[in-house]
Tab-separated table of C-alpha atoms in Angstrom:
chain	number	residue	atom	x	y	z
A	1	MET	CA	101.556	20.558	65.903
A	2	SER	CA	101.408	23.911	64.634
A	3	GLY	CA	102.849	22.875	61.265
A	4	SER	CA	100.012	20.322	60.718
A	5	HIS	CA	97.447	23.004	61.553
A	6	GLU	CA	99.020	25.275	58.933
A	7	LYS	CA	98.636	22.445	56.264
A	8	LEU	CA	95.019	21.668	56.980
A	9	PRO	CA	93.364	24.422	54.966
A	10	ARG	CA	95.579	23.738	52.089
A	11	LEU	CA	94.644	19.997	51.944
A	12	PHE	CA	90.913	20.990	52.388
A	13	TRP	CA	91.002	23.187	49.400
A	14	VAL	CA	92.903	20.616	47.311
A	15	GLN	CA	90.000	18.056	48.170
A	16	ILE	CA	87.385	20.514	47.154
A	17	VAL	CA	89.049	21.196	43.747
A	18	LEU	CA	89.445	17.364	43.268
A	19	VAL	CA	85.697	16.863	44.045
A	20	LEU	CA	84.702	19.515	41.488
A	21	ILE	CA	86.881	18.243	38.889
A	22	VAL	CA	85.506	14.731	39.265
A	23	GLY	CA	81.951	16.181	39.225
A	24	VAL	CA	82.574	18.029	36.116
A	25	LEU	CA	84.130	14.874	34.434
A	26	TYR	CA	81.093	13.014	35.451
A	27	LEU	CA	78.601	15.516	33.899
A	28	PHE	CA	80.409	15.566	30.626
A	29	ALA	CA	81.286	11.929	30.444
A	30	PRO	CA	79.364	9.654	27.845
A	31	THR	CA	76.171	8.148	29.014
A	32	PRO	CA	76.815	4.470	29.914
A	33	LYS	CA	74.709	1.805	28.257
A	34	GLY	CA	71.791	0.594	30.218
A	35	HIS	CA	71.874	-2.565	32.307
A	36	GLY	CA	69.368	-4.183	29.998
A	37	ASP	CA	71.761	-3.570	26.936
A	38	ALA	CA	74.708	-4.862	28.709
A	39	GLU	CA	73.078	-8.130	29.650
A	40	ALA	CA	71.640	-8.143	25.998
A	41	LYS	CA	75.300	-8.831	25.031
A	42	SER	CA	74.961	-12.323	26.527
A	43	PRO	CA	73.875	-15.035	24.068
A	44	GLU	CA	70.977	-16.033	26.109
A	45	GLN	CA	69.550	-12.504	26.250
A	46	LYS	CA	70.087	-12.192	22.511
A	47	GLN	CA	68.187	-15.507	21.818
A	48	MET	CA	65.327	-14.254	24.112
A	49	ILE	CA	65.057	-10.967	22.500
A	50	ALA	CA	65.030	-12.414	19.110
A	51	ALA	CA	62.256	-14.938	20.154
A	52	LEU	CA	60.178	-12.043	21.547
A	53	ASP	CA	60.608	-9.849	18.352
A	54	PRO	CA	57.358	-9.692	16.056
A	55	ILE	CA	57.666	-12.183	13.282
A	56	GLY	CA	55.351	-10.337	10.887
A	57	SER	CA	52.220	-8.156	10.745
A	58	VAL	CA	48.587	-8.959	10.186
A	59	ALA	CA	46.566	-6.827	7.638
A	60	LEU	CA	42.895	-7.256	7.547
A	61	LYS	CA	41.289	-7.030	4.117
A	62	LYS	CA	37.677	-7.092	3.175
A	63	GLU	CA	36.910	-9.179	0.231
A	64	GLU	CA	33.655	-9.413	-1.364
A	65	VAL	CA	32.452	-12.961	-1.750
A	66	VAL	CA	30.745	-13.614	-5.035
A	67	ALA	CA	28.130	-16.574	-4.808
A	68	ALA	CA	29.017	-19.324	-7.232
A	69	ALA	CA	26.660	-19.748	-10.023
A	70	ARG	CA	24.013	-22.474	-9.398
A	71	SER	CA	23.368	-24.941	-12.195
A	72	GLY	CA	19.780	-25.824	-13.260
A	73	ASP	CA	20.163	-29.362	-11.770
A	74	ASP	CA	21.079	-27.852	-8.485
A	75	ILE	CA	18.230	-25.458	-8.314
A	76	VAL	CA	15.758	-28.226	-9.211
A	77	LYS	CA	17.020	-30.465	-6.429
A	78	ALA	CA	17.015	-27.621	-3.856
A	79	ASN	CA	13.807	-25.856	-4.659
A	80	CYS	CA	11.567	-27.454	-7.608
A	81	ALA	CA	11.810	-31.102	-6.673
A	82	VAL	CA	9.812	-30.479	-3.407
A	83	CYS	CA	6.450	-30.288	-5.516
A	84	HIS	CA	7.483	-31.576	-8.875
A	85	SER	CA	8.867	-34.873	-7.709
A	86	ILE	CA	5.409	-35.951	-6.273
A	87	GLY	CA	2.983	-33.677	-8.196
A	88	LEU	CA	2.135	-31.664	-5.261
A	89	ALA	CA	-0.791	-29.215	-6.011
A	90	ASN	CA	-0.955	-30.726	-9.561
A	91	ALA	CA	2.717	-29.635	-10.353
A	92	PRO	CA	3.801	-31.721	-13.336
A	93	LYS	CA	6.199	-34.588	-12.241
A	94	LEU	CA	9.645	-35.181	-13.045
A	95	ASP	CA	9.418	-38.387	-14.986
A	96	ALA	CA	8.754	-39.454	-18.551
A	97	GLY	CA	5.061	-40.141	-17.923
A	98	ALA	CA	4.488	-36.533	-17.328
A	99	LYS	CA	5.864	-35.501	-20.638
A	100	GLY	CA	2.476	-34.638	-21.903
A	101	ASP	CA	1.633	-32.324	-18.926
A	102	TRP	CA	5.003	-30.532	-19.484
A	103	GLU	CA	4.318	-30.033	-23.322
A	104	THR	CA	0.840	-28.659	-22.570
A	105	ARG	CA	2.557	-25.957	-20.238
A	106	LEU	CA	5.234	-25.283	-22.773
A	107	ALA	CA	3.045	-24.985	-25.698
A	108	GLY	CA	6.022	-24.068	-27.782
A	109	ASP	CA	6.552	-20.685	-25.840
A	110	MET	CA	9.670	-21.165	-23.632
A	111	ASN	CA	9.633	-17.475	-22.705
A	112	ALA	CA	5.989	-17.679	-21.399
A	113	LEU	CA	6.927	-20.590	-19.188
A	114	VAL	CA	9.872	-18.815	-17.791
A	115	GLN	CA	7.843	-15.721	-16.926
A	116	SER	CA	5.286	-17.892	-15.289
A	117	ALA	CA	8.065	-19.348	-12.863
A	118	ILE	CA	9.410	-15.882	-12.277
A	119	ASN	CA	6.110	-14.107	-11.486
A	120	GLY	CA	4.343	-17.326	-9.687
A	121	LYS	CA	1.322	-19.074	-10.959
A	122	GLY	CA	-1.461	-20.873	-9.168
A	123	GLY	CA	0.006	-22.710	-6.259
A	124	MET	CA	3.595	-22.069	-7.456
A	125	PRO	CA	5.080	-19.016	-5.626
A	126	PRO	CA	7.211	-16.399	-7.405
A	127	ARG	CA	10.630	-17.916	-8.362
A	128	GLY	CA	9.774	-21.095	-6.483
A	129	GLY	CA	9.740	-19.461	-3.130
A	130	ASP	CA	13.583	-18.458	-3.381
A	131	PRO	CA	13.775	-14.633	-4.130
A	132	SER	CA	17.670	-15.132	-4.508
A	133	LEU	CA	17.185	-16.958	-7.794
A	134	THR	CA	18.137	-14.936	-10.944
A	135	ASP	CA	15.905	-15.023	-14.062
A	136	GLY	CA	18.736	-16.903	-15.788
A	137	GLU	CA	18.863	-19.490	-13.179
A	138	ILE	CA	15.193	-20.098	-13.169
A	139	GLN	CA	15.332	-20.512	-17.051
A	140	ASP	CA	18.158	-23.092	-16.404
A	141	ALA	CA	16.157	-24.946	-13.899
A	142	ILE	CA	13.109	-25.184	-16.478
A	143	VAL	CA	15.344	-26.392	-18.969
A	144	SER	CA	16.678	-29.090	-16.651
A	145	MET	CA	13.126	-30.229	-15.728
A	146	LEU	CA	11.980	-30.394	-19.430
A	147	THR	CA	15.107	-32.279	-20.316
A	148	THR	CA	14.607	-34.758	-17.541
A	149	VAL	CA	10.970	-35.732	-18.794
A	150	GLY	CA	12.209	-36.072	-22.483
A	151	VAL	CA	10.913	-32.664	-23.780
A	152	GLU	CA	13.159	-31.017	-26.501
A	153	VAL	CA	13.713	-27.425	-25.630
A	154	ALA	CA	14.264	-24.845	-28.301
A	155	GLU	CA	16.742	-22.000	-27.658
A	156	ALA	CA	14.777	-19.436	-25.634
A	157	ALA	CA	15.466	-15.722	-25.660
A	158	PRO	CA	17.311	-14.275	-22.491
A	159	ALA	CA	15.166	-13.774	-19.542
A	160	ASP	CA	15.420	-10.101	-19.532
A	161	THR	CA	14.324	-9.899	-23.146
A	162	ALA	CA	11.410	-12.026	-22.365
A	163	ALA	CA	10.500	-9.747	-19.541
A	164	ALA	CA	10.539	-6.743	-21.762
A	165	THR	CA	8.426	-8.453	-24.361
A	166	THR	CA	5.864	-9.474	-21.698
A	167	GLU	CA	5.513	-5.958	-20.628
A	168	GLU	CA	5.163	-4.632	-24.168
A	169	ALA	CA	2.283	-7.219	-24.692
A	170	ALA	CA	0.522	-6.407	-21.364
A	171	PRO	CA	-1.807	-3.750	-22.854
A	172	ALA	CA	-2.828	-6.272	-25.707
A	173	ALA	CA	-3.284	-8.980	-23.083
A	174	THR	CA	-5.403	-6.729	-20.817
A	175	THR	CA	-7.724	-5.980	-23.798
A	176	GLU	CA	-8.125	-9.624	-24.506
A	177	VAL	CA	-9.050	-10.350	-20.877
A	178	VAL	CA	-11.556	-7.494	-20.847
A	179	GLN	CA	-13.111	-8.853	-24.041
A	180	SER	CA	-13.267	-12.276	-22.691
A	181	ALA	CA	-14.909	-10.928	-19.654
A	182	GLU	CA	-17.626	-9.309	-21.668
A	183	GLU	CA	-18.078	-12.476	-23.889
A	184	LYS	CA	-18.349	-14.629	-20.524
A	185	PRO	CA	-21.745	-16.253	-20.329
A	186	ALA	CA	-24.063	-15.472	-17.525
A	187	ALA	CA	-23.582	-17.345	-14.154
A	188	VAL	CA	-25.025	-20.832	-14.047
A	189	GLU	CA	-28.354	-21.205	-12.363
A	190	GLU	CA	-27.854	-22.001	-8.611
A	191	ILE	CA	-27.810	-25.553	-7.592
A	192	SER	CA	-28.924	-26.777	-4.150
A	193	VAL	CA	-25.918	-28.142	-2.067
A	194	ALA	CA	-28.237	-31.076	-1.035
A	195	ALA	CA	-28.981	-31.817	-4.628
A	196	VAL	CA	-25.389	-32.596	-5.837
A	197	ALA	CA	-24.042	-35.953	-5.864
A	198	SER	CA	-20.825	-37.793	-6.634
A	199	SER	CA	-20.076	-39.140	-10.091
A	200	GLU	CA	-17.307	-41.408	-11.673
A	201	LEU	CA	-16.039	-38.263	-13.462
A	202	GLY	CA	-15.922	-36.253	-10.322
A	203	GLU	CA	-14.148	-38.948	-8.354
A	204	SER	CA	-11.415	-39.597	-10.943
A	205	THR	CA	-10.992	-35.816	-11.401
A	206	TYR	CA	-10.586	-35.467	-7.815
A	207	LYS	CA	-7.928	-38.133	-7.504
A	208	ALA	CA	-6.021	-36.734	-10.321
A	209	ALA	CA	-6.040	-33.019	-9.404
A	210	CYS	CA	-7.558	-32.276	-6.036
A	211	PHE	CA	-6.419	-35.012	-3.483
A	212	ALA	CA	-2.847	-33.681	-3.033
A	213	CYS	CA	-4.375	-30.636	-1.052
A	214	HIS	CA	-7.842	-31.720	0.084
A	215	ASP	CA	-6.742	-35.010	1.409
A	216	THR	CA	-4.100	-33.448	3.578
A	217	GLY	CA	-5.223	-29.920	4.277
A	218	VAL	CA	-2.266	-28.301	2.497
A	219	ALA	CA	-2.376	-24.430	2.657
A	220	ASN	CA	-5.472	-24.538	4.744
A	221	SER	CA	-7.368	-26.564	2.105
A	222	PRO	CA	-10.696	-27.941	3.560
A	223	ILE	CA	-10.143	-31.680	3.892
A	224	ILE	CA	-12.714	-33.753	2.233
A	225	GLY	CA	-15.132	-35.110	4.676
A	226	ASP	CA	-14.403	-32.447	7.296
A	227	LYS	CA	-18.017	-30.974	7.750
A	228	VAL	CA	-16.834	-28.080	10.210
A	229	ALA	CA	-14.264	-26.980	7.528
A	230	TRP	CA	-16.602	-27.029	4.612
A	231	ALA	CA	-19.798	-25.567	6.348
A	232	PRO	CA	-18.844	-21.933	5.750
A	233	ARG	CA	-17.902	-22.677	2.002
A	234	LEU	CA	-21.103	-24.486	1.552
A	235	GLU	CA	-22.973	-21.467	2.815
A	236	LEU	CA	-21.652	-19.611	-0.187
A	237	GLY	CA	-23.718	-21.968	-2.505
A	238	MET	CA	-22.679	-24.129	-5.378
A	239	THR	CA	-22.247	-21.286	-7.915
A	240	SER	CA	-19.560	-19.641	-5.783
A	241	LEU	CA	-17.734	-23.075	-5.337
A	242	TYR	CA	-17.805	-23.779	-8.945
A	243	ASN	CA	-16.489	-20.258	-9.895
A	244	THR	CA	-13.713	-20.653	-7.478
A	245	ALA	CA	-12.619	-24.071	-8.612
A	246	VAL	CA	-12.821	-23.230	-12.412
A	247	ASN	CA	-11.248	-19.645	-12.114
A	248	GLY	CA	-9.134	-20.001	-8.930
A	249	ASP	CA	-9.316	-17.673	-5.966
A	250	PRO	CA	-7.232	-14.279	-6.445
A	251	ALA	CA	-7.209	-14.008	-2.628
A	252	LYS	CA	-5.520	-17.457	-2.259
A	253	PRO	CA	-2.779	-18.065	-4.752
A	254	THR	CA	-2.647	-21.684	-3.418
A	255	MET	CA	-6.133	-22.321	-4.966
A	256	PRO	CA	-5.212	-22.056	-8.807
A	257	ALA	CA	-7.711	-22.232	-11.675
A	258	LYS	CA	-8.775	-25.737	-12.221
A	259	GLY	CA	-6.378	-27.046	-9.423
A	260	GLY	CA	-3.423	-25.977	-11.761
A	261	ASN	CA	-4.366	-28.090	-14.507
A	262	PRO	CA	-5.690	-25.948	-17.382
A	263	SER	CA	-6.331	-29.024	-19.513
A	264	LEU	CA	-9.309	-30.099	-17.256
A	265	SER	CA	-12.886	-29.050	-18.684
A	266	ASP	CA	-15.108	-27.005	-16.633
A	267	GLU	CA	-17.476	-29.894	-16.527
A	268	ALA	CA	-14.859	-32.193	-14.969
A	269	VAL	CA	-13.883	-29.537	-12.364
A	270	LYS	CA	-17.481	-29.028	-11.391
A	271	ALA	CA	-17.952	-32.724	-10.951
A	272	ALA	CA	-14.902	-32.813	-8.767
A	273	VAL	CA	-16.474	-30.161	-6.554
A	274	ASP	CA	-19.821	-32.088	-6.449
A	275	HIS	CA	-17.774	-35.097	-5.322
A	276	MET	CA	-16.095	-33.089	-2.340
A	277	VAL	CA	-19.352	-31.504	-1.419
A	278	SER	CA	-21.284	-34.848	-1.313
A	279	GLN	CA	-18.620	-36.262	1.084
A	280	SER	CA	-18.550	-33.040	3.267
A	281	ARG	CA	-21.864	-31.679	3.703
């Protein structure tokens, strides 16, 4: 018994030393691979990891979209044909029978016709109502319409050159307008609304140039026969009505001079006014 008691302290210290050695070895031993990495060695795990790996990357790049150039034919179909196909507001039609109307407007000056379309004239809004149209596209559309009705088109100067020419000619044009105003004869003698009567000339002019708006009320035009709509206009007197019909109404671009047909005589326009008034007073 006494011998075993003497060995106990020695065994105890041996055990302590062994524990310390194991601890030191554990601390300095290489770090074992994780559980996930060990399992990743299996074929199934490798396939799963490969399947979950990104297959690529997405890079967002902003690109400017340049609108495709529109041909003259495309512009006519989208914008111009609305009025020109039926002659709305006395717009020259797109058929061979209207060739004379187009030649009158062209009058040998393609650049002037292009500028009229760009700036608007009479019942036609600037750029045909589409501000996105470029000067060149408008010129192409006009060439397309002239070609459709059989008018030979001479080569026109570029639209920007034509614009510069128009600006340079503006002072001279202003002078001519002032001179014309000074030479304009005195206003006609006032005629009673009750005294006017319809005539064959007035009726034919109305059917040719006025009916498109005054038969339907387009752009708030007083419909012929509508006494309520005509009453405030008749109060202005015949002289005022004649002047508006012949010279146009600056406050209402939809009421162009002579209904948009400059070939009409003043007499024919006034006769058309008489016809409408006689049916609407």
